Amino acid sequence: MRLLFAVLVTILSLFYFLPFAVAFNKKRANTGAIFALNLFLGWSLIGWVVALVWALKEEGIV
């Protein structure tokens, strides 16, 4: 039972930090900000979606 719980917590944690993983994998310039947003506001669905959209959005050259 403990192993099942540990696996479940690991899978849910990976899903929770999916926006950060996407940003890190795409080598975004603002990965730290996406991580902070995901960490502090990811518990709300809106914060998680905003972090995911921010991570997936193409960076424009200014």
C-alpha atoms as one frame of an Amber mdcrd trajectory, in Angstrom:
protein
   0.000   0.000   0.000   2.859   2.379   0.757   4.407   1.697  -2.620   1.131
   2.483  -4.369   0.847   5.715  -2.400   4.430   6.683  -3.256   3.857   5.990
  -6.951   0.612   7.976  -6.918   2.236  10.965  -5.194   5.117  10.872  -7.684
   2.815  10.795 -10.708   0.653  13.612  -9.348   3.733  15.706  -8.569   5.041
  15.238 -12.088   1.676  16.304 -13.503   1.545  19.287 -11.130   4.933  20.544
 -12.332   4.214  19.860 -16.006   4.330  23.578 -16.974   7.777  23.925 -15.409
   8.988  20.762 -17.158   7.759  22.065 -20.517   9.444  25.436 -19.966  12.676
  23.796 -18.847  12.653  21.423 -21.809  12.052  24.276 -24.275  14.858  26.278
 -22.574  12.655  29.303 -21.935  14.240  32.541 -20.726  11.633  32.843 -17.958
  11.716  29.295 -16.609  12.258  30.542 -13.056   9.185  32.750 -13.185   7.098
  29.904 -14.595   8.345  27.665 -11.790   7.438  30.270  -9.154   3.978  30.773
 -10.634   3.457  27.036 -10.811   4.705  26.484  -7.266   2.645  29.198  -5.591
  -0.486  29.363  -7.756  -0.487  25.975  -9.448  -2.826  24.564  -6.801  -5.588
  26.629  -8.335  -6.587  25.440 -11.749  -6.288  28.959 -13.157  -2.678  29.372
 -12.002  -1.731  25.979 -13.430  -3.331  26.739 -16.806  -1.685  30.176 -16.965
   1.713  28.619 -16.232   1.155  25.957 -18.892   0.070  28.488 -21.521   3.050
  30.689 -20.649   5.382  27.717 -21.019   3.902  26.705 -24.375   3.684  30.209
 -25.845   6.262  31.034 -28.481   8.802  33.656 -27.454   8.804  36.714 -29.642
  11.984  38.608 -30.496  11.677  42.223 -29.434
